[in-house]
Coordinates of N, CA and C in Angstrom, one line a residue:
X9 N 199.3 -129.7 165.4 CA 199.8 -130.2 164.1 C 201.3 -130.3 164.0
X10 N 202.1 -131.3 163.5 CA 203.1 -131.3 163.1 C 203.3 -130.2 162.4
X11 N 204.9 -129.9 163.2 CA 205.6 -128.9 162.4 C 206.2 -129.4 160.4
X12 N 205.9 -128.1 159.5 CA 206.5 -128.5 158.2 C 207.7 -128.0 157.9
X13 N 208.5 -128.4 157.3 CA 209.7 -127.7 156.2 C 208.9 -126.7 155.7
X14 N 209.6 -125.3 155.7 CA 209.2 -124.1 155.0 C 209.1 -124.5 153.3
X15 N 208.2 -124.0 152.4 CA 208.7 -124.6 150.6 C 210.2 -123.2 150.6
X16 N 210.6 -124.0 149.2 CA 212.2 -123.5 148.8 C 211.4 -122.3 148.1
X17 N 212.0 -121.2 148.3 CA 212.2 -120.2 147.1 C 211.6 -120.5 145.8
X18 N 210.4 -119.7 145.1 CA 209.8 -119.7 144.1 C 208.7 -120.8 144.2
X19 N 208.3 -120.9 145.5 CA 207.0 -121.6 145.5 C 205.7 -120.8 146.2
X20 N 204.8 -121.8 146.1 CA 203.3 -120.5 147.1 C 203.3 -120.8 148.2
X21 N 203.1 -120.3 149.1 CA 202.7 -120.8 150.3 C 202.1 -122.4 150.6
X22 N 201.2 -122.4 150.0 CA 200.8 -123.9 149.8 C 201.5 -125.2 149.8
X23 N 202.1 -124.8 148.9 CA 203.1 -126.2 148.4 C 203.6 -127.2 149.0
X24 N 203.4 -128.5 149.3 CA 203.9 -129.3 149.5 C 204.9 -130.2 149.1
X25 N 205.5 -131.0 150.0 CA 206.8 -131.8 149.2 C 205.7 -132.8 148.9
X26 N 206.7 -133.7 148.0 CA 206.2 -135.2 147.7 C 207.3 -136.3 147.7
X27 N 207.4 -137.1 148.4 CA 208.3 -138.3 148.5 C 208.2 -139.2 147.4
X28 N 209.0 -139.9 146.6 CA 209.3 -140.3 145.3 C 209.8 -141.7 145.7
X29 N 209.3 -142.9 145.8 CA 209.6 -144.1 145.7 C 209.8 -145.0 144.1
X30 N 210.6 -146.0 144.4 CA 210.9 -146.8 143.2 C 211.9 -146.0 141.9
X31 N 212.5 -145.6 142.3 CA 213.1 -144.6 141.3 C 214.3 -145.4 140.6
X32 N 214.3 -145.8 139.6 CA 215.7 -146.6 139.3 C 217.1 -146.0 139.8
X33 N 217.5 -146.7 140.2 CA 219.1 -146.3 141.0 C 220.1 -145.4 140.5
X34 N 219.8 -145.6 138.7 CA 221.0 -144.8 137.8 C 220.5 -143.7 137.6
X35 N 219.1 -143.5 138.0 CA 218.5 -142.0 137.2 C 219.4 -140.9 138.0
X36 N 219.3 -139.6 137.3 CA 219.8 -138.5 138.1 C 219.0 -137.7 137.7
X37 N 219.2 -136.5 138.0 CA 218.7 -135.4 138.6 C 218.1 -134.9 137.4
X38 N 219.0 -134.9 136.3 CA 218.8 -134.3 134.9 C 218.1 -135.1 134.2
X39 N 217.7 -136.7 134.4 CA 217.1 -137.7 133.8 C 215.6 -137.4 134.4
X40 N 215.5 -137.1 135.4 CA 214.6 -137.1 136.4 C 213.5 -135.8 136.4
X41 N 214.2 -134.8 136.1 CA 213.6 -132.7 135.8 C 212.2 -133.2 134.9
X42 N 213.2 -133.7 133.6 CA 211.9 -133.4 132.4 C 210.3 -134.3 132.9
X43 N 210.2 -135.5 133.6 CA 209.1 -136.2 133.6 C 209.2 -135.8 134.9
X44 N 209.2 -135.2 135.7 CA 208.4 -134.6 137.0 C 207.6 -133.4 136.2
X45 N 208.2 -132.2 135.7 CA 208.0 -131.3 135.6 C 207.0 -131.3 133.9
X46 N 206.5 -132.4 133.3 CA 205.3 -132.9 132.4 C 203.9 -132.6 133.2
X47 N 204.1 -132.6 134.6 CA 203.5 -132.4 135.5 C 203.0 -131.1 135.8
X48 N 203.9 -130.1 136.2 CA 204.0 -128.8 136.8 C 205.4 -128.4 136.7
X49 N 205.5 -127.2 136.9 CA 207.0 -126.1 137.2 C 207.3 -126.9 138.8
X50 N 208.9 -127.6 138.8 CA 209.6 -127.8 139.7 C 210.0 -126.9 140.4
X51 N 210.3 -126.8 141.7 CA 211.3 -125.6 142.5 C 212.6 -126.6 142.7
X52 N 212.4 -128.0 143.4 CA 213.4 -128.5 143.9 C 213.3 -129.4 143.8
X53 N 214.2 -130.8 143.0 CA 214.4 -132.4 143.3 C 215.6 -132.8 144.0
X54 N 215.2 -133.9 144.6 CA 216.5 -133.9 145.7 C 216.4 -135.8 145.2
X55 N 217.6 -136.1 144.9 CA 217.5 -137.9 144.8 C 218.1 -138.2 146.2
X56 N 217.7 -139.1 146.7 CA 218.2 -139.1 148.4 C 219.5 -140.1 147.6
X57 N 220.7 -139.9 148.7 CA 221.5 -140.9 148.7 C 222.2 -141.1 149.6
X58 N 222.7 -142.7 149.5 CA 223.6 -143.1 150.9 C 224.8 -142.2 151.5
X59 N 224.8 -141.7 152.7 CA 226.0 -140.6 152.9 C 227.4 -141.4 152.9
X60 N 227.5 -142.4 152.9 CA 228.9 -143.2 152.7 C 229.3 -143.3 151.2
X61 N 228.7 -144.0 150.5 CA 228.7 -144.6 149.2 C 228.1 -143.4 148.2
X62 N 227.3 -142.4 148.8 CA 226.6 -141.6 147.6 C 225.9 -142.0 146.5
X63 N 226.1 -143.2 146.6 CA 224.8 -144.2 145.8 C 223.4 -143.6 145.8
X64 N 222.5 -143.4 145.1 CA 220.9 -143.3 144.8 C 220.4 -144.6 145.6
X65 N 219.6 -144.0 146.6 CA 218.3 -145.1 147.2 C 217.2 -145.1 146.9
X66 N 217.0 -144.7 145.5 CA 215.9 -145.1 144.2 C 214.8 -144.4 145.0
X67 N 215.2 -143.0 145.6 CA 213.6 -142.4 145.8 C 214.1 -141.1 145.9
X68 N 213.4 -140.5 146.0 CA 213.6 -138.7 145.7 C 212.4 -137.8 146.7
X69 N 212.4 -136.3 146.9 CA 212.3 -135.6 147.2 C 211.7 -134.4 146.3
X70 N 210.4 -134.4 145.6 CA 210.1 -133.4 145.0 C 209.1 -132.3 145.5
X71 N 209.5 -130.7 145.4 CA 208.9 -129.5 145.6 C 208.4 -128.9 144.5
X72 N 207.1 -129.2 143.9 CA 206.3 -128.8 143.0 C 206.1 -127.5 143.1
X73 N 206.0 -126.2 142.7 CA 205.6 -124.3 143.1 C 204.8 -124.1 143.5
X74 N 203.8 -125.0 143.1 CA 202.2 -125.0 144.1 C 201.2 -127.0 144.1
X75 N 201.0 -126.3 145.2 CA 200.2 -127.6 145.9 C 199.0 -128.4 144.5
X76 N 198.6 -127.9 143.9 CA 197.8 -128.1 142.3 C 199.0 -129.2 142.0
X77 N 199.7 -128.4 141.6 CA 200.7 -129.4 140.4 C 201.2 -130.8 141.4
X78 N 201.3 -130.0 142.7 CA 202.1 -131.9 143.3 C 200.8 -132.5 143.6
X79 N 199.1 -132.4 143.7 CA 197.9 -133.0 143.5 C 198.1 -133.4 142.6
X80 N 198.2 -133.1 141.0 CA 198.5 -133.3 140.0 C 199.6 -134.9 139.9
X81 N 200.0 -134.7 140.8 CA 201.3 -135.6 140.5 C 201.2 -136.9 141.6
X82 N 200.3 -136.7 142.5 CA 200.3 -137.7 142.9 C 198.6 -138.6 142.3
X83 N 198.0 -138.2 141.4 CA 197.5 -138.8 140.4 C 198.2 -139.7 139.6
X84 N 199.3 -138.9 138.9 CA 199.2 -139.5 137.7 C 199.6 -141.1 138.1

């Protein structure tokens, strides 16, 4: 099996990342917390961005604290 990224601090064992497509470009991090986390308790969002420009490439990086809540989330 493919090797994983360890989860961040304050998650279970379990937990999974979940990759975030279509993200509007201007959202940030603080626009972005409250409607992930409608979901479940967040550990970590990451909005990817261009390393030149630092621009948002309208997708993100979320670490839900347990594997439930990011099931949860890739429902809704």
């Amino acid at each position: 099996p493919e090797a994983s990224e360890p989860p961040p601090a304050g998650c279970a064992p379990d937990a999974i990342k979940l990759f975030v497509g279509n993200i509007p470009k201007a959202c940030t991090q603080e626009q972005l917390l409250p409607f992930f986390e409608t979901i479940g308790k967040v550990a970590e969002l990451v909005i990817m961005r261009d390393k030149t420009t630092q621009q948002s490439k309208g997708s993100a990086f979320v670490w839900y604290t347990c594997r439930a809540h990011a099931e949860r989330a890739i429902l809704q």
